[in-house]
């Protein structure tokens, strides 16, 4: 005789269900990434409204958003942002491409590495913006000098990361390539470049951040366009809200560029995807 047991139903109280939902949300990285800036902005607004923060130097987020809305209504703000983006991207490409090529060559050739390492080690610690006066003397006050200073700043970040990636390749892979009589170009293309890609993208992420920092500083000189110029000009006329608008756009550019590089890396370096993460989640 088969005995049918009654199905047990468990009624979950609303407060317990709410706590469970909150715990699940807190464990999600995307949720925390959204909540943290909102909490910061709310705290900032409260501190200004209660007088604990001087509104002359730290205007409330609500007033900054109103200023952003007013400035966004004209095309001038977007022209400033466009100049900054174009200078950053052109300088990034000019610096990153030769850095990857030279990093791979230095990583695979001990003689080239021994020859160039002292020069790289001597120039790398120099603050790149300190070279800007010299670069302006050589290339003038136009766009070229800004591209070059960004390229120089990006070059060393990407070079060091690429070199580290190639040097850390397991020797057995290079030995296998030698056994199969692979040419130097084949070794570069099929072994060195794929193995160093995670390091290269780390260099790209460092480089794009450095590019944005340097271009904002460079826009203080010899131009009247760019977010760096907006920040500098706002300081001169004490328009703090305009300054914060430009700072917000700079921060947004930095975040979006890092996000874009992360997506490109996941597409080109799928084996670096975190374990346990399913495609499409």
mmCIF file of C-alpha atoms in Angstrom:
data_model
loop_
_atom_site.group_PDB
_atom_site.id
_atom_site.type_symbol
_atom_site.label_atom_id
_atom_site.label_comp_id
_atom_site.label_asym_id
_atom_site.label_seq_id
_atom_site.Cartn_x
_atom_site.Cartn_y
_atom_site.Cartn_z
ATOM 1 C CA UNK A 1 0.000 0.000 0.000
ATOM 2 C CA UNK A 2 1.427 3.354 -1.050
ATOM 3 C CA UNK A 3 1.045 6.050 1.518
ATOM 4 C CA UNK A 4 0.643 9.554 0.143
ATOM 5 C CA UNK A 5 2.215 12.139 2.367
ATOM 6 C CA UNK A 6 0.640 15.558 2.359
ATOM 7 C CA UNK A 7 2.701 18.303 0.694
ATOM 8 C CA UNK A 8 4.194 20.610 3.247
ATOM 9 C CA UNK A 9 3.719 24.288 2.525
ATOM 10 C CA UNK A 10 5.922 26.844 4.228
ATOM 11 C CA UNK A 11 4.666 30.382 4.473
ATOM 12 C CA UNK A 12 7.525 32.845 4.369
ATOM 13 C CA UNK A 13 6.847 36.089 6.245
ATOM 14 C CA UNK A 14 7.119 39.277 4.196
ATOM 15 C CA UNK A 15 9.971 40.638 6.299
ATOM 16 C CA UNK A 16 11.991 37.422 5.881
ATOM 17 C CA UNK A 17 11.397 37.473 2.131
ATOM 18 C CA UNK A 18 12.495 41.116 2.003
ATOM 19 C CA UNK A 19 15.680 40.319 3.930
ATOM 20 C CA UNK A 20 16.449 37.458 1.543
ATOM 21 C CA UNK A 21 15.926 39.705 -1.483
ATOM 22 C CA UNK A 22 18.133 42.406 0.043
ATOM 23 C CA UNK A 23 20.896 39.890 0.745
ATOM 24 C CA UNK A 24 20.777 38.695 -2.857
ATOM 25 C CA UNK A 25 20.988 42.243 -4.163
ATOM 26 C CA UNK A 26 23.895 43.107 -1.869
ATOM 27 C CA UNK A 27 25.801 40.124 -3.240
ATOM 28 C CA UNK A 28 25.470 41.443 -6.793
ATOM 29 C CA UNK A 29 28.395 43.563 -7.979
ATOM 30 C CA UNK A 30 26.273 45.614 -10.384
ATOM 31 C CA UNK A 31 23.853 46.570 -7.603
ATOM 32 C CA UNK A 32 26.645 47.778 -5.321
ATOM 33 C CA UNK A 33 28.226 49.670 -8.219
ATOM 34 C CA UNK A 34 24.952 51.580 -8.693
ATOM 35 C CA UNK A 35 24.206 52.125 -5.015
ATOM 36 C CA UNK A 36 27.629 53.429 -3.938
ATOM 37 C CA UNK A 37 27.653 56.631 -6.076
ATOM 38 C CA UNK A 38 23.985 57.296 -5.212
ATOM 39 C CA UNK A 39 24.762 57.057 -1.505
ATOM 40 C CA UNK A 40 27.745 59.383 -1.970
ATOM 41 C CA UNK A 41 25.649 61.962 -3.852
ATOM 42 C CA UNK A 42 22.856 61.868 -1.268
ATOM 43 C CA UNK A 43 25.375 62.313 1.554
ATOM 44 C CA UNK A 44 27.021 65.175 -0.336
ATOM 45 C CA UNK A 45 23.636 66.872 -0.865
ATOM 46 C CA UNK A 46 22.750 66.546 2.819
ATOM 47 C CA UNK A 47 26.111 67.909 3.976
ATOM 48 C CA UNK A 48 25.736 70.977 1.736
ATOM 49 C CA UNK A 49 22.135 71.624 2.756
ATOM 50 C CA UNK A 50 23.014 71.373 6.448
ATOM 51 C CA UNK A 51 25.950 73.744 5.989
ATOM 52 C CA UNK A 52 28.625 71.225 6.916
ATOM 53 C CA UNK A 53 30.146 71.630 3.428
ATOM 54 C CA UNK A 54 30.865 75.077 2.003
ATOM 55 C CA UNK A 55 28.675 75.444 -1.100
ATOM 56 C CA UNK A 56 31.158 77.918 -2.571
ATOM 57 C CA UNK A 57 33.695 75.110 -3.031
ATOM 58 C CA UNK A 58 31.397 72.063 -3.009
ATOM 59 C CA UNK A 59 28.118 72.983 -4.701
ATOM 60 C CA UNK A 60 25.282 70.551 -4.130
ATOM 61 C CA UNK A 61 24.845 67.756 -6.682
ATOM 62 C CA UNK A 62 21.381 69.088 -7.521
ATOM 63 C CA UNK A 63 22.810 72.493 -8.502
ATOM 64 C CA UNK A 64 25.590 70.821 -10.510
ATOM 65 C CA UNK A 65 22.994 68.752 -12.384
ATOM 66 C CA UNK A 66 21.026 71.906 -13.173
ATOM 67 C CA UNK A 67 24.228 73.505 -14.475
ATOM 68 C CA UNK A 68 24.933 70.391 -16.547
ATOM 69 C CA UNK A 69 21.447 70.576 -18.042
ATOM 70 C CA UNK A 70 21.935 74.240 -18.929
ATOM 71 C CA UNK A 71 25.388 73.660 -20.462
ATOM 72 C CA UNK A 72 24.224 70.554 -22.342
ATOM 73 C CA UNK A 73 21.570 72.602 -24.106
ATOM 74 C CA UNK A 74 24.305 74.287 -26.160
ATOM 75 C CA UNK A 75 26.743 72.525 -28.483
ATOM 76 C CA UNK A 76 29.776 74.137 -26.843
ATOM 77 C CA UNK A 77 30.025 71.593 -24.014
ATOM 78 C CA UNK A 78 29.932 68.682 -26.465
ATOM 79 C CA UNK A 79 32.579 70.337 -28.630
ATOM 80 C CA UNK A 80 34.813 70.564 -25.569
ATOM 81 C CA UNK A 81 34.189 66.881 -24.829
ATOM 82 C CA UNK A 82 34.794 65.957 -28.474
ATOM 83 C CA UNK A 83 38.189 67.665 -28.508
ATOM 84 C CA UNK A 84 39.211 65.843 -25.331
ATOM 85 C CA UNK A 85 38.060 62.463 -26.649
ATOM 86 C CA UNK A 86 39.799 62.887 -30.008
ATOM 87 C CA UNK A 87 43.095 63.959 -28.409
ATOM 88 C CA UNK A 88 42.934 61.092 -25.942
ATOM 89 C CA UNK A 89 42.178 58.431 -28.567
ATOM 90 C CA UNK A 90 44.696 59.666 -31.156
ATOM 91 C CA UNK A 91 47.451 59.876 -28.542
ATOM 92 C CA UNK A 92 46.473 56.463 -27.170
ATOM 93 C CA UNK A 93 46.787 54.777 -30.564
ATOM 94 C CA UNK A 94 50.057 56.563 -31.347
ATOM 95 C CA UNK A 95 51.524 55.354 -28.065
ATOM 96 C CA UNK A 96 49.985 51.896 -27.664
ATOM 97 C CA UNK A 97 50.714 50.375 -31.091
ATOM 98 C CA UNK A 98 54.518 50.876 -31.080
ATOM 99 C CA UNK A 99 54.607 49.953 -27.387
ATOM 100 C CA UNK A 100 53.049 46.544 -28.071
ATOM 101 C CA UNK A 101 55.415 45.851 -30.969
ATOM 102 C CA UNK A 102 58.521 46.928 -29.069
ATOM 103 C CA UNK A 103 57.408 45.094 -25.924
ATOM 104 C CA UNK A 104 57.078 41.816 -27.846
ATOM 105 C CA UNK A 105 60.467 42.288 -29.504
ATOM 106 C CA UNK A 106 62.162 43.097 -26.196
ATOM 107 C CA UNK A 107 60.478 40.151 -24.530
ATOM 108 C CA UNK A 108 61.633 37.634 -27.147
ATOM 109 C CA UNK A 109 65.125 39.035 -27.751
ATOM 110 C CA UNK A 110 67.449 39.119 -24.757
ATOM 111 C CA UNK A 111 69.983 41.248 -26.639
ATOM 112 C CA UNK A 112 67.409 43.900 -27.584
ATOM 113 C CA UNK A 113 66.087 43.870 -24.022
ATOM 114 C CA UNK A 114 69.575 44.310 -22.571
ATOM 115 C CA UNK A 115 70.252 47.189 -24.981
ATOM 116 C CA UNK A 116 67.009 49.128 -24.376
ATOM 117 C CA UNK A 117 66.252 48.289 -20.745
ATOM 118 C CA UNK A 118 68.549 50.984 -19.251
ATOM 119 C CA UNK A 119 66.978 53.686 -21.437
ATOM 120 C CA UNK A 120 63.443 52.591 -20.559
ATOM 121 C CA UNK A 121 64.298 52.343 -16.868
ATOM 122 C CA UNK A 122 65.761 55.867 -16.906
ATOM 123 C CA UNK A 123 62.849 57.564 -18.716
ATOM 124 C CA UNK A 124 59.952 55.625 -17.180
ATOM 125 C CA UNK A 125 60.033 57.289 -13.712
ATOM 126 C CA UNK A 126 60.013 60.819 -15.164
ATOM 127 C CA UNK A 127 56.543 62.418 -14.798
ATOM 128 C CA UNK A 128 55.475 62.605 -18.415
ATOM 129 C CA UNK A 129 53.731 65.940 -18.012
ATOM 130 C CA UNK A 130 57.145 67.359 -17.038
ATOM 131 C CA UNK A 131 58.191 66.731 -20.653
ATOM 132 C CA UNK A 132 55.333 68.853 -21.995
ATOM 133 C CA UNK A 133 57.303 72.143 -22.159
ATOM 134 C CA UNK A 134 59.970 70.419 -24.257
ATOM 135 C CA UNK A 135 57.333 68.818 -26.472
ATOM 136 C CA UNK A 136 55.643 72.198 -26.987
ATOM 137 C CA UNK A 137 59.001 73.664 -28.034
ATOM 138 C CA UNK A 138 59.414 70.927 -30.622
ATOM 139 C CA UNK A 139 55.835 70.498 -31.888
ATOM 140 C CA UNK A 140 54.320 73.896 -31.102
ATOM 141 C CA UNK A 141 51.118 74.769 -29.255
ATOM 142 C CA UNK A 142 48.729 72.994 -31.641
ATOM 143 C CA UNK A 143 47.179 69.565 -31.600
ATOM 144 C CA UNK A 144 50.427 67.733 -32.356
ATOM 145 C CA UNK A 145 51.996 68.534 -28.996
ATOM 146 C CA UNK A 146 48.937 67.187 -27.165
ATOM 147 C CA UNK A 147 48.913 63.978 -29.197
ATOM 148 C CA UNK A 148 52.609 63.456 -28.536
ATOM 149 C CA UNK A 149 52.474 63.982 -24.757
ATOM 150 C CA UNK A 150 49.535 61.556 -24.500
ATOM 151 C CA UNK A 151 51.378 59.041 -26.699
ATOM 152 C CA UNK A 152 54.497 59.269 -24.541
ATOM 153 C CA UNK A 153 52.485 58.700 -21.358
ATOM 154 C CA UNK A 154 50.637 55.714 -22.855
ATOM 155 C CA UNK A 155 53.737 54.219 -24.460
ATOM 156 C CA UNK A 156 55.559 53.361 -21.252
ATOM 157 C CA UNK A 157 52.478 51.933 -19.518
ATOM 158 C CA UNK A 158 51.737 49.571 -22.397
ATOM 159 C CA UNK A 159 55.405 48.762 -23.030
ATOM 160 C CA UNK A 160 56.080 47.623 -19.468
ATOM 161 C CA UNK A 161 52.921 45.500 -19.351
ATOM 162 C CA UNK A 162 53.608 43.881 -22.732
ATOM 163 C CA UNK A 163 57.216 43.174 -21.801
ATOM 164 C CA UNK A 164 56.132 41.544 -18.545
ATOM 165 C CA UNK A 165 53.638 39.369 -20.414
ATOM 166 C CA UNK A 166 56.144 38.118 -22.999
ATOM 167 C CA UNK A 167 58.934 37.534 -20.488
ATOM 168 C CA UNK A 168 56.589 35.365 -18.401
ATOM 169 C CA UNK A 169 55.776 33.015 -21.304
ATOM 170 C CA UNK A 170 56.725 29.451 -20.390
ATOM 171 C CA UNK A 171 59.917 28.506 -22.210
ATOM 172 C CA UNK A 172 58.471 25.214 -23.429
ATOM 173 C CA UNK A 173 56.198 27.026 -25.899
ATOM 174 C CA UNK A 174 59.116 28.813 -27.498
ATOM 175 C CA UNK A 175 61.069 25.542 -27.627
ATOM 176 C CA UNK A 176 58.178 23.856 -29.437
ATOM 177 C CA UNK A 177 58.101 26.701 -31.962
ATOM 178 C CA UNK A 178 61.842 26.301 -32.514
ATOM 179 C CA UNK A 179 61.442 22.527 -32.995
ATOM 180 C CA UNK A 180 58.849 23.148 -35.690
ATOM 181 C CA UNK A 181 61.179 25.720 -37.293
ATOM 182 C CA UNK A 182 58.728 28.562 -36.822
ATOM 183 C CA UNK A 183 59.882 31.897 -38.191
ATOM 184 C CA UNK A 184 60.331 34.874 -35.906
ATOM 185 C CA UNK A 185 57.091 36.396 -37.227
ATOM 186 C CA UNK A 186 55.194 33.148 -36.565
ATOM 187 C CA UNK A 187 56.552 33.080 -33.009
ATOM 188 C CA UNK A 188 55.392 36.664 -32.514
ATOM 189 C CA UNK A 189 51.926 36.044 -33.968
ATOM 190 C CA UNK A 190 51.051 32.597 -32.611
ATOM 191 C CA UNK A 191 52.856 32.506 -29.255
ATOM 192 C CA UNK A 192 54.043 35.864 -27.925
ATOM 193 C CA UNK A 193 51.005 37.967 -28.790
ATOM 194 C CA UNK A 194 48.267 35.569 -27.538
ATOM 195 C CA UNK A 195 50.197 34.780 -24.349
ATOM 196 C CA UNK A 196 50.796 38.438 -23.601
ATOM 197 C CA UNK A 197 47.250 39.645 -24.413
ATOM 198 C CA UNK A 198 46.014 39.687 -20.781
ATOM 199 C CA UNK A 199 49.051 41.766 -19.801
ATOM 200 C CA UNK A 200 48.629 43.985 -22.861
ATOM 201 C CA UNK A 201 45.024 44.777 -21.945
ATOM 202 C CA UNK A 202 46.131 45.574 -18.414
ATOM 203 C CA UNK A 203 48.562 48.040 -19.977
ATOM 204 C CA UNK A 204 45.764 49.414 -22.156
ATOM 205 C CA UNK A 205 43.599 50.039 -19.091
ATOM 206 C CA UNK A 206 46.460 51.789 -17.300
ATOM 207 C CA UNK A 207 47.326 53.679 -20.472
ATOM 208 C CA UNK A 208 43.830 54.961 -21.223
ATOM 209 C CA UNK A 209 43.563 56.290 -17.683
ATOM 210 C CA UNK A 210 46.943 57.974 -17.994
ATOM 211 C CA UNK A 211 45.936 59.372 -21.397
ATOM 212 C CA UNK A 212 42.881 61.055 -19.890
ATOM 213 C CA UNK A 213 44.885 62.497 -16.999
ATOM 214 C CA UNK A 214 47.591 63.886 -19.269
ATOM 215 C CA UNK A 215 45.252 65.308 -21.910
ATOM 216 C CA UNK A 216 43.213 67.196 -19.292
ATOM 217 C CA UNK A 217 46.419 68.785 -17.973
ATOM 218 C CA UNK A 218 47.718 69.490 -21.488
ATOM 219 C CA UNK A 219 44.490 71.301 -22.375
ATOM 220 C CA UNK A 220 45.408 74.014 -19.890
ATOM 221 C CA UNK A 221 47.985 75.278 -22.381
ATOM 222 C CA UNK A 222 47.719 76.624 -25.911
ATOM 223 C CA UNK A 223 44.042 75.859 -26.549
ATOM 224 C CA UNK A 224 40.564 77.131 -25.805
ATOM 225 C CA UNK A 225 38.846 73.804 -26.385
ATOM 226 C CA UNK A 226 38.641 70.686 -24.264
ATOM 227 C CA UNK A 227 37.360 69.703 -20.832
ATOM 228 C CA UNK A 228 40.740 70.553 -19.335
ATOM 229 C CA UNK A 229 40.353 74.099 -20.616
ATOM 230 C CA UNK A 230 36.832 74.272 -19.112
ATOM 231 C CA UNK A 231 38.227 73.256 -15.708
ATOM 232 C CA UNK A 232 41.052 75.792 -15.910
ATOM 233 C CA UNK A 233 38.826 78.613 -17.193
ATOM 234 C CA UNK A 234 36.185 77.895 -14.530
ATOM 235 C CA UNK A 235 38.846 78.223 -11.855
ATOM 236 C CA UNK A 236 39.948 81.572 -13.266
ATOM 237 C CA UNK A 237 36.434 83.056 -13.151
ATOM 238 C CA UNK A 238 35.393 81.103 -10.016
ATOM 239 C CA UNK A 239 32.556 79.242 -11.711
ATOM 240 C CA UNK A 240 32.757 76.183 -9.486
ATOM 241 C CA UNK A 241 29.628 74.500 -10.826
ATOM 242 C CA UNK A 242 31.000 74.582 -14.380
ATOM 243 C CA UNK A 243 34.207 73.072 -13.034
ATOM 244 C CA UNK A 244 32.287 70.204 -11.449
ATOM 245 C CA UNK A 245 30.364 69.621 -14.683
ATOM 246 C CA UNK A 246 33.649 69.204 -16.544
ATOM 247 C CA UNK A 247 35.004 66.962 -13.784
ATOM 248 C CA UNK A 248 31.900 64.765 -13.989
ATOM 249 C CA UNK A 249 32.332 64.398 -17.747
ATOM 250 C CA UNK A 250 36.009 63.512 -17.308
ATOM 251 C CA UNK A 251 35.064 60.855 -14.749
ATOM 252 C CA UNK A 252 32.363 59.529 -17.083
ATOM 253 C CA UNK A 253 34.846 59.330 -19.965
ATOM 254 C CA UNK A 254 37.264 57.404 -17.772
ATOM 255 C CA UNK A 255 34.575 54.956 -16.666
ATOM 256 C CA UNK A 256 33.219 54.366 -20.180
ATOM 257 C CA UNK A 257 36.701 53.856 -21.641
ATOM 258 C CA UNK A 258 37.518 51.265 -18.980
ATOM 259 C CA UNK A 259 34.175 49.569 -19.589
ATOM 260 C CA UNK A 260 34.791 49.454 -23.349
ATOM 261 C CA UNK A 261 38.271 47.993 -22.917
ATOM 262 C CA UNK A 262 36.897 45.384 -20.534
ATOM 263 C CA UNK A 263 34.314 44.257 -23.093
ATOM 264 C CA UNK A 264 36.916 44.126 -25.872
ATOM 265 C CA UNK A 265 39.197 42.070 -23.633
ATOM 266 C CA UNK A 266 36.435 39.574 -22.845
ATOM 267 C CA UNK A 267 35.836 39.165 -26.590
ATOM 268 C CA UNK A 268 39.510 38.780 -27.565
ATOM 269 C CA UNK A 269 40.757 36.940 -24.457
ATOM 270 C CA UNK A 270 37.880 34.567 -23.609
ATOM 271 C CA UNK A 271 40.152 32.263 -21.602
ATOM 272 C CA UNK A 272 40.599 35.016 -19.027
ATOM 273 C CA UNK A 273 36.870 35.032 -18.180
ATOM 274 C CA UNK A 274 36.395 34.441 -14.432
ATOM 275 C CA UNK A 275 35.732 30.827 -13.510
ATOM 276 C CA UNK A 276 32.124 29.887 -12.917
ATOM 277 C CA UNK A 277 30.760 32.733 -15.029
ATOM 278 C CA UNK A 278 28.566 31.607 -17.882
ATOM 279 C CA UNK A 279 28.521 33.361 -21.197
ATOM 280 C CA UNK A 280 25.550 35.671 -21.514
ATOM 281 C CA UNK A 281 25.072 36.199 -17.763
#
